[in-house]
GROMACS .gro file of C-alpha atoms in nm:
model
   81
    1UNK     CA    1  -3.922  -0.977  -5.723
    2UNK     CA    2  -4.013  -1.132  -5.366
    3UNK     CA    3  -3.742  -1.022  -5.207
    4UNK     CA    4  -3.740  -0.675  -5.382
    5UNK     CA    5  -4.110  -0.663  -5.190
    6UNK     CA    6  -4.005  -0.759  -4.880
    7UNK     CA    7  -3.685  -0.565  -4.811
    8UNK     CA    8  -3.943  -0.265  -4.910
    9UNK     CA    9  -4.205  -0.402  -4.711
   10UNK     CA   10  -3.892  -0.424  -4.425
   11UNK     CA   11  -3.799  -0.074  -4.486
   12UNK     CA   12  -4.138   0.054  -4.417
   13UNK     CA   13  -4.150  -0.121  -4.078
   14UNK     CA   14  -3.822   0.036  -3.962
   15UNK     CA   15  -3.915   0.365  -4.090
   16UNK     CA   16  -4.234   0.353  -3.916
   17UNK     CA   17  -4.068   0.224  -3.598
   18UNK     CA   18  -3.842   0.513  -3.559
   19UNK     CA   19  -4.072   0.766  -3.583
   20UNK     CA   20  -4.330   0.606  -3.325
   21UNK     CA   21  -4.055   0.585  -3.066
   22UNK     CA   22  -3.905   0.810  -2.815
   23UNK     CA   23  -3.634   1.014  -2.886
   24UNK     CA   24  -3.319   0.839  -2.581
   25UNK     CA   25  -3.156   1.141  -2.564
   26UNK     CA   26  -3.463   1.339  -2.477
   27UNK     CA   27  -3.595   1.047  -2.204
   28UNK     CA   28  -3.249   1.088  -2.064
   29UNK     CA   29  -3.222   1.451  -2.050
   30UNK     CA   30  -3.605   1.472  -1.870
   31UNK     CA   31  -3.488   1.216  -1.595
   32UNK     CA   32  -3.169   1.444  -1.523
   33UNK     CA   33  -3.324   1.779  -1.534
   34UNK     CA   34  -3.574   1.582  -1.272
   35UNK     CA   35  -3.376   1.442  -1.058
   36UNK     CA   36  -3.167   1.799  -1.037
   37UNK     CA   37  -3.483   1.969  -0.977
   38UNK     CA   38  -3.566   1.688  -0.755
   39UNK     CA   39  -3.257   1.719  -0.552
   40UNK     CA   40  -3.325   2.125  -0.533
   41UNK     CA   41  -3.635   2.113  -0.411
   42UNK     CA   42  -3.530   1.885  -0.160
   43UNK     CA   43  -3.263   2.101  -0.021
   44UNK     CA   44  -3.494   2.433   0.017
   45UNK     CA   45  -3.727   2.190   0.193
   46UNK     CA   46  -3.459   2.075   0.415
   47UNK     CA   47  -3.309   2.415   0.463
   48UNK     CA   48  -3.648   2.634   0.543
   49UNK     CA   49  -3.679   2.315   0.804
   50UNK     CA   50  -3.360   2.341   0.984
   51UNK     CA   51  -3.437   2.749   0.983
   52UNK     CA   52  -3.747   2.658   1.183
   53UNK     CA   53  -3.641   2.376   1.410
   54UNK     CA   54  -3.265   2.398   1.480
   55UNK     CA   55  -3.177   2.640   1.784
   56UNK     CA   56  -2.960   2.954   1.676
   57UNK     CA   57  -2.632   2.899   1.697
   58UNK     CA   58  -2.420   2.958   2.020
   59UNK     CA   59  -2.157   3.328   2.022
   60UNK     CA   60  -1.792   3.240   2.046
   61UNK     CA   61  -1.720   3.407   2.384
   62UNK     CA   62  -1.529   3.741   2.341
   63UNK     CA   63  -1.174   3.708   2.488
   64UNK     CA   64  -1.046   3.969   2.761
   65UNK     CA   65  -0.770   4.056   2.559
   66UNK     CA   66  -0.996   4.169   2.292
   67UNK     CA   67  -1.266   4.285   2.476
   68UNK     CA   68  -0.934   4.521   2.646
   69UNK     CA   69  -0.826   4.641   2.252
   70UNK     CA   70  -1.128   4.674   2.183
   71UNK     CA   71  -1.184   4.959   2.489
   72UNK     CA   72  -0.898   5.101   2.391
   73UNK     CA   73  -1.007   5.173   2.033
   74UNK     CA   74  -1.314   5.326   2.166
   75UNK     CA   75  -1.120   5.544   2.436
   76UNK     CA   76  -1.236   5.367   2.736
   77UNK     CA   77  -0.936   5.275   2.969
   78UNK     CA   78  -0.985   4.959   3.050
   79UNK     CA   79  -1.057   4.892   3.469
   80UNK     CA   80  -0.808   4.867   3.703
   81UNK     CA   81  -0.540   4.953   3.469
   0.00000   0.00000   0.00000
């Protein structure tokens, strides 16, 4: 009869265990979601701060072949020619 007691009184304790702890799959899916969101906020950060700071960026130079094609689609004769 003692040991019908104490697997009981067992039984209790592990039932009582479980539902006082966390839930894994829910700590795991809160440190995800915050690292993502994390990481996300980061990048705007980053991004509205290279917007400010960084010079804008440098024109390829137009080539005189297709600055030339380009006159000529307009109707412009090109000089000297």
């Amino acid at each position: 009869m003692d040991d019908d007691k104490a697997f009981n009184n067992m039984d209790d304790a592990m039932k009582n265990a479980e539902a006082k702890g966390f839930n894994p799959g829910l700590i795991v899916a809160l440190v995800v979601i915050g690292l993502v969101v994390v990481l996300l906020a980061g990048n705007v950060f980053l991004y509205m701060y290279a917007q400010k700071t960084l010079p804008p960026r440098k024109k390829k130079p137009v080539s005189k072949k297709k600055m030339k094609r380009e006159r000529l689609k307009q109707g412009v004769s090109a000089p000297g020619e």
